[in-house]
Amino acid sequence: MRRGLDGPAPEERPTPEGRRNDQGIRIDPEVEATHLPRRTVISTLVQHEPGVLAEVSGLFSRRQFNIESLTVGPTDDEDRARITLVVEEPDPGIDQVKKQLRKLVPVISVRELAPDAMRRELALVKVDAERPDQVAAVADMYDATTVDSSPETATFEITGARQKIEAAIETFGQFGIREISRTGTTALARGTAETAAPVSATESATDQPTQQDQYTADDD
Amino acid sequence: MSERAASVTPAEEQDDEQPDADAQIADGAAPDATEESETTPEPVTTGAEAVVRALENAGVEYAFGVQGGAIMPVYDALYDSDIYHVTMAHEQGAAHAADAYGIVSGEPGICLATSGPGATNLVTGIADADMDSDPMVALTGQVPTAFVGNDAFQETDTTGVTTPITKENTFSSDPDRVGTDVSEAFALARDGRPGPTLVDLPKDVTKSETDREPDDPRVPDTYEVQERADEEIVAAAAERIENAAKPVMLLGGGVIKGEASDVCREFAIEHEIPVITTMPGIGAFPEDHELSLEMAGMHGTGYANMAITHCDALIGIGTRFDDRLTGGIETFAPDAELIHVDIDPAEISKNIRADYPLVGDAATVVEQLCEAIDASPKVAKWRAQCQQWKSDYSMAYEAPEDEPVQPEFVVEALDEATSDRAIVTTGVGQHQMWACQYWTYTEPRTWVSSHGLGTMGYGLPAAIGARLAADDDQEVVCIDGDGSFLMTLQELSVAVRENLDITVAVLNNEYIGMVRQWQDAFFEGRHSASEYHWCPEFDKLAEAFGARGFRIDDYDEVAETIEAALAYDGPSVIDVHIDPEANVYPMVPSGGDNGQFALTEEQL
Ligand SMILES: Cc1ncc(C[n+]2csc(CCOP(=O)(O)OP(=O)(O)O)c2C)c(N)n1
């Protein structure tokens, strides 16, 4: 007995012309359209309560969003904390990051920052102090502050945009770096623009990428 | 209350696993709790009473669970409550029963477990409810707060374990808050996109004194749900539908959860738009209606898959475009513009890019669409095409007398023997697919299955929950597989104890059938670990539990055995020996093109 159902076989059926890309977007067969990853800063205001950070970081790991850095700290309102995330994803992924974050009950608001937002990171860099004069000169160049020094080592605090910190670390490299500790980026919107204020659900569903221009999250 | 209840010392808690009768009496409830006034309930005196009061305020009638050390104060408070507690054989059963109760009744089902192993046994059921957006509240006992983090006896970080699989969970640390935490969990489980919530209840918190009555169920301020979709997008979507030549409505589980079946039916019938459902959407549209193309996806009907592949406007309502539905994204409805209605903004454009994103409550948004449409689309040709596909790829099967019983025949016989409102629950596997394909569903909330997680063992405990939520005149039939039934069959003891009128039909192929089918198709017939060389005799097993057992080997036994099993007023199990080689078709191999479904193994 033949097992299975009746009906025209696959090759006898009509097939449609169109196609979607792997992000589910309908594409013109001629033009391939895939979004490339870009780096952006997302600021979110959350209830200041135990477990929030685990919820947010857990969301990123289980949905496999590509996270560059995550910083968290209190705000002027003692019931709220601000989490600043730097993510690198294609646009549909960034959209999902924002929407999934908004779903978490302790999350009050989520916003992707404009390219002109103020972004800062702090790094502590511990270097060998065999050539104190030269080390001091480099520190000066990057506005680094000395936080500790001993006959063998000097430790500097550097704040600034990510590129500056990376450049400083590279330059300090010539003296021999013993240890580095970096905080990741924290950020605020410029002027009167709100960093993370509530948005309506429709706005969030139709959120279009806000950064179409050249900036990366680390330009200052 | 004695002082001891309020300030529990760790030493006292240690030997608490053995219920300490003296301590119970010493800590006992308020001395004169005997004089129950009819109208005003006694004020709460402990955290545990606040927990139970919160459930009562929410209108809870049933709870499913298993006792244990850390949850004992809550059970003690339940003792005086009108809430009927069903003691299950395993916490997984409690979670599935609560889940099914939630599906059938529309109100969150409640399950309880103790800390540690009790809580972890709930995990599969919670994950299942999460994937299917079923409203459910899990209440777990926890070791006293002073022990938390010390690897105490029966301690598990329950909120940590369940964070990824709950809509929201709370570690309740304050006796004055605990009742409100439970109320809030109830509201969150039900409102917006439903889902499971969990409240972890440390024993000292539930034992402590409090006079704080819980607040009424209300979601937290940070939780906002949008009911109405943006009018401009509605207008644009309406125009798109008017101009569609090949429109299709795709109804997902959200249609049933959002009570939108009626308005979707009106919409489809008025504009003569063919309707497809997802698996969780089964029952949202009557499958005996001419416009119905039934279910699409991996084991959907050929006609549904042809229609979804060729449509030019896809109206997806309350569906998350799971990969079992879409197959490969690249070939899913490639010519269609997508109008997507969902209450959860994060579902929009998650898997398939929406051209018309409509965030809102399904019933409200479809009503908005109804109002916005001026003229029906011209669909005569398209409808004729769909009818043609319906006859080209009809779901017919052969059932020769001299061959073993075909499963499709059994499913159809069960359907015929029961009313339109009968409820079907299933395990996971081939039998689940036959139950989708060969039962004609016409009403919402009559199909109860594990869709997103695909949990074997779901069927029997789900039947228990469904039975308690259903009306008396609704039959509850569990169509199970031998493998699935073996995973949770101990719950039969519960069905017997509670004398629940449930009929279980085990489609017994002595195989982990779905796995065997895949092995035949994709692993050169190497049946690694998919054969049951020995299956218990399920009819005898049923009798051992105190249920009625039946057995079917031949076609001529089918009708009368089903009739006898349904007539029995209590749990019955039919061990149906089906053709072990029977396979499920049509089939779209995973990640494949829906339009290229296979009708036979050769076409895979
Ligand atoms: C808990 C669990 N374990 C494993 C699987 C993988 N699985 C899917 S279908 C299936 C076979 C089911 O066998 P049975 O219940 O006998 O049903 P049949 O396919 O034979 O109808 C298995 C093992 C699953 N879905 N759930």
mmCIF file with all atom_site columns, N, CA and C in Angstrom, chain A residues 59-89:
data_model
loop_
_atom_site.group_PDB
_atom_site.id
_atom_site.type_symbol
_atom_site.label_atom_id
_atom_site.label_alt_id
_atom_site.label_comp_id
_atom_site.label_asym_id
_atom_site.label_entity_id
_atom_site.label_seq_id
_atom_site.pdbx_PDB_ins_code
_atom_site.Cartn_x
_atom_site.Cartn_y
_atom_site.Cartn_z
_atom_site.occupancy
_atom_site.B_iso_or_equiv
_atom_site.pdbx_formal_charge
_atom_site.auth_seq_id
_atom_site.auth_comp_id
_atom_site.auth_asym_id
_atom_site.auth_atom_id
_atom_site.pdbx_PDB_model_num
ATOM 1  N N  . LEU A 1 59 ? 18.036 38.810 29.349 1.00 0.00 ? 59 LEU A N  1
ATOM 2  C CA . LEU A 1 59 ? 17.345 39.008 28.074 1.00 0.00 ? 59 LEU A CA 1
ATOM 3  C C  . LEU A 1 59 ? 18.352 39.016 26.924 1.00 0.00 ? 59 LEU A C  1
ATOM 4  N N  . PHE A 1 60 ? 19.476 39.703 27.147 1.00 0.00 ? 60 PHE A N  1
ATOM 5  C CA . PHE A 1 60 ? 20.472 39.806 26.084 1.00 0.00 ? 60 PHE A CA 1
ATOM 6  C C  . PHE A 1 60 ? 21.110 38.470 25.786 1.00 0.00 ? 60 PHE A C  1
ATOM 7  N N  . SER A 1 61 ? 21.395 37.700 26.845 1.00 0.00 ? 61 SER A N  1
ATOM 8  C CA . SER A 1 61 ? 22.064 36.431 26.565 1.00 0.00 ? 61 SER A CA 1
ATOM 9  C C  . SER A 1 61 ? 21.096 35.456 25.915 1.00 0.00 ? 61 SER A C  1
ATOM 10 N N  . ARG A 1 62 ? 19.830 35.393 26.386 1.00 0.00 ? 62 ARG A N  1
ATOM 11 C CA . ARG A 1 62 ? 18.995 34.337 25.814 1.00 0.00 ? 62 ARG A CA 1
ATOM 12 C C  . ARG A 1 62 ? 18.486 34.683 24.435 1.00 0.00 ? 62 ARG A C  1
ATOM 13 N N  . ARG A 1 63 ? 18.468 35.957 24.081 1.00 0.00 ? 63 ARG A N  1
ATOM 14 C CA . ARG A 1 63 ? 18.065 36.297 22.722 1.00 0.00 ? 63 ARG A CA 1
ATOM 15 C C  . ARG A 1 63 ? 19.266 36.528 21.815 1.00 0.00 ? 63 ARG A C  1
ATOM 16 N N  . GLN A 1 64 ? 20.446 36.319 22.379 1.00 0.00 ? 64 GLN A N  1
ATOM 17 C CA . GLN A 1 64 ? 21.681 36.408 21.597 1.00 0.00 ? 64 GLN A CA 1
ATOM 18 C C  . GLN A 1 64 ? 21.853 37.752 20.912 1.00 0.00 ? 64 GLN A C  1
ATOM 19 N N  . PHE A 1 65 ? 21.502 38.813 21.637 1.00 0.00 ? 65 PHE A N  1
ATOM 20 C CA . PHE A 1 65 ? 21.800 40.135 21.110 1.00 0.00 ? 65 PHE A CA 1
ATOM 21 C C  . PHE A 1 65 ? 23.273 40.406 21.372 1.00 0.00 ? 65 PHE A C  1
ATOM 22 N N  . ASN A 1 66 ? 23.889 41.079 20.423 1.00 0.00 ? 66 ASN A N  1
ATOM 23 C CA . ASN A 1 66 ? 25.307 41.340 20.549 1.00 0.00 ? 66 ASN A CA 1
ATOM 24 C C  . ASN A 1 66 ? 25.535 42.596 21.382 1.00 0.00 ? 66 ASN A C  1
ATOM 25 N N  . ILE A 1 67 ? 25.992 42.404 22.609 1.00 0.00 ? 67 ILE A N  1
ATOM 26 C CA . ILE A 1 67 ? 26.121 43.530 23.528 1.00 0.00 ? 67 ILE A CA 1
ATOM 27 C C  . ILE A 1 67 ? 27.585 43.900 23.668 1.00 0.00 ? 67 ILE A C  1
ATOM 28 N N  . GLU A 1 68 ? 27.853 45.203 23.536 1.00 0.00 ? 68 GLU A N  1
ATOM 29 C CA . GLU A 1 68 ? 29.237 45.690 23.662 1.00 0.00 ? 68 GLU A CA 1
ATOM 30 C C  . GLU A 1 68 ? 29.544 46.053 25.101 1.00 0.00 ? 68 GLU A C  1
ATOM 31 N N  . SER A 1 69 ? 28.637 46.825 25.720 1.00 0.00 ? 69 SER A N  1
ATOM 32 C CA . SER A 1 69 ? 28.860 47.163 27.121 1.00 0.00 ? 69 SER A CA 1
ATOM 33 C C  . SER A 1 69 ? 27.537 47.481 27.782 1.00 0.00 ? 69 SER A C  1
ATOM 34 N N  . LEU A 1 70 ? 27.547 47.386 29.086 1.00 0.00 ? 70 LEU A N  1
ATOM 35 C CA . LEU A 1 70 ? 26.342 47.643 29.859 1.00 0.00 ? 70 LEU A CA 1
ATOM 36 C C  . LEU A 1 70 ? 26.785 48.327 31.148 1.00 0.00 ? 70 LEU A C  1
ATOM 37 N N  . THR A 1 71 ? 26.240 49.493 31.387 1.00 0.00 ? 71 THR A N  1
ATOM 38 C CA . THR A 1 71 ? 26.556 50.160 32.652 1.00 0.00 ? 71 THR A CA 1
ATOM 39 C C  . THR A 1 71 ? 25.255 50.456 33.373 1.00 0.00 ? 71 THR A C  1
ATOM 40 N N  . VAL A 1 72 ? 25.357 50.520 34.689 1.00 0.00 ? 72 VAL A N  1
ATOM 41 C CA . VAL A 1 72 ? 24.149 50.765 35.461 1.00 0.00 ? 72 VAL A CA 1
ATOM 42 C C  . VAL A 1 72 ? 24.502 51.600 36.679 1.00 0.00 ? 72 VAL A C  1
ATOM 43 N N  . GLY A 1 73 ? 23.593 52.479 37.058 1.00 0.00 ? 73 GLY A N  1
ATOM 44 C CA . GLY A 1 73 ? 23.819 53.282 38.254 1.00 0.00 ? 73 GLY A CA 1
ATOM 45 C C  . GLY A 1 73 ? 22.553 53.995 38.649 1.00 0.00 ? 73 GLY A C  1
ATOM 46 N N  . PRO A 1 74 ? 22.534 54.552 39.876 1.00 0.00 ? 74 PRO A N  1
ATOM 47 C CA . PRO A 1 74 ? 21.333 55.231 40.349 1.00 0.00 ? 74 PRO A CA 1
ATOM 48 C C  . PRO A 1 74 ? 21.113 56.555 39.618 1.00 0.00 ? 74 PRO A C  1
ATOM 49 N N  . THR A 1 75 ? 19.919 57.111 39.747 1.00 0.00 ? 75 THR A N  1
ATOM 50 C CA . THR A 1 75 ? 19.622 58.416 39.162 1.00 0.00 ? 75 THR A CA 1
ATOM 51 C C  . THR A 1 75 ? 19.246 59.371 40.280 1.00 0.00 ? 75 THR A C  1
ATOM 52 N N  . ASP A 1 76 ? 18.752 60.565 39.907 1.00 0.00 ? 76 ASP A N  1
ATOM 53 C CA . ASP A 1 76 ? 18.358 61.523 40.943 1.00 0.00 ? 76 ASP A CA 1
ATOM 54 C C  . ASP A 1 76 ? 17.142 61.029 41.724 1.00 0.00 ? 76 ASP A C  1
ATOM 55 N N  . ASP A 1 77 ? 16.367 60.111 41.092 1.00 0.00 ? 77 ASP A N  1
ATOM 56 C CA . ASP A 1 77 ? 15.206 59.534 41.760 1.00 0.00 ? 77 ASP A CA 1
ATOM 57 C C  . ASP A 1 77 ? 15.655 58.198 42.376 1.00 0.00 ? 77 ASP A C  1
ATOM 58 N N  . GLU A 1 78 ? 15.549 58.081 43.675 1.00 0.00 ? 78 GLU A N  1
ATOM 59 C CA . GLU A 1 78 ? 16.122 56.879 44.309 1.00 0.00 ? 78 GLU A CA 1
ATOM 60 C C  . GLU A 1 78 ? 15.405 55.582 43.929 1.00 0.00 ? 78 GLU A C  1
ATOM 61 N N  . ASP A 1 79 ? 14.208 55.695 43.353 1.00 0.00 ? 79 ASP A N  1
ATOM 62 C CA . ASP A 1 79 ? 13.489 54.488 42.935 1.00 0.00 ? 79 ASP A CA 1
ATOM 63 C C  . ASP A 1 79 ? 13.847 54.041 41.519 1.00 0.00 ? 79 ASP A C  1
ATOM 64 N N  . ARG A 1 80 ? 14.695 54.823 40.860 1.00 0.00 ? 80 ARG A N  1
ATOM 65 C CA . ARG A 1 80 ? 14.994 54.488 39.471 1.00 0.00 ? 80 ARG A CA 1
ATOM 66 C C  . ARG A 1 80 ? 16.485 54.402 39.214 1.00 0.00 ? 80 ARG A C  1
ATOM 67 N N  . ALA A 1 81 ? 16.848 53.483 38.360 1.00 0.00 ? 81 ALA A N  1
ATOM 68 C CA . ALA A 1 81 ? 18.241 53.384 37.944 1.00 0.00 ? 81 ALA A CA 1
ATOM 69 C C  . ALA A 1 81 ? 18.291 53.523 36.425 1.00 0.00 ? 81 ALA A C  1
ATOM 70 N N  . ARG A 1 82 ? 19.452 53.918 35.924 1.00 0.00 ? 82 ARG A N  1
ATOM 71 C CA . ARG A 1 82 ? 19.604 54.011 34.475 1.00 0.00 ? 82 ARG A CA 1
ATOM 72 C C  . ARG A 1 82 ? 20.595 52.958 34.000 1.00 0.00 ? 82 ARG A C  1
ATOM 73 N N  . ILE A 1 83 ? 20.179 52.244 32.973 1.00 0.00 ? 83 ILE A N  1
ATOM 74 C CA . ILE A 1 83 ? 21.069 51.256 32.368 1.00 0.00 ? 83 ILE A CA 1
ATOM 75 C C  . ILE A 1 83 ? 21.412 51.761 30.971 1.00 0.00 ? 83 ILE A C  1
ATOM 76 N N  . THR A 1 84 ? 22.685 51.840 30.680 1.00 0.00 ? 84 THR A N  1
ATOM 77 C CA . THR A 1 84 ? 23.108 52.276 29.346 1.00 0.00 ? 84 THR A CA 1
ATOM 78 C C  . THR A 1 84 ? 23.751 51.096 28.629 1.00 0.00 ? 84 THR A C  1
ATOM 79 N N  . LEU A 1 85 ? 23.222 50.799 27.459 1.00 0.00 ? 85 LEU A N  1
ATOM 80 C CA . LEU A 1 85 ? 23.694 49.638 26.712 1.00 0.00 ? 85 LEU A CA 1
ATOM 81 C C  . LEU A 1 85 ? 24.283 50.075 25.391 1.00 0.00 ? 85 LEU A C  1
ATOM 82 N N  . VAL A 1 86 ? 25.404 49.498 25.049 1.00 0.00 ? 86 VAL A N  1
ATOM 83 C CA . VAL A 1 86 ? 25.912 49.691 23.693 1.00 0.00 ? 86 VAL A CA 1
ATOM 84 C C  . VAL A 1 86 ? 25.740 48.347 22.979 1.00 0.00 ? 86 VAL A C  1
ATOM 85 N N  . VAL A 1 87 ? 24.986 48.366 21.891 1.00 0.00 ? 87 VAL A N  1
ATOM 86 C CA . VAL A 1 87 ? 24.746 47.115 21.178 1.00 0.00 ? 87 VAL A CA 1
ATOM 87 C C  . VAL A 1 87 ? 25.175 47.240 19.732 1.00 0.00 ? 87 VAL A C  1
ATOM 88 N N  . GLU A 1 88 ? 25.507 46.111 19.162 1.00 0.00 ? 88 GLU A N  1
ATOM 89 C CA . GLU A 1 88 ? 25.849 46.092 17.752 1.00 0.00 ? 88 GLU A CA 1
ATOM 90 C C  . GLU A 1 88 ? 24.992 45.036 17.071 1.00 0.00 ? 88 GLU A C  1
ATOM 91 N N  . GLU A 1 89 ? 24.069 45.490 16.264 1.00 0.00 ? 89 GLU A N  1
ATOM 92 C CA . GLU A 1 89 ? 23.081 44.610 15.629 1.00 0.00 ? 89 GLU A CA 1
ATOM 93 C C  . GLU A 1 89 ? 22.642 45.260 14.321 1.00 0.00 ? 89 GLU A C  1
#
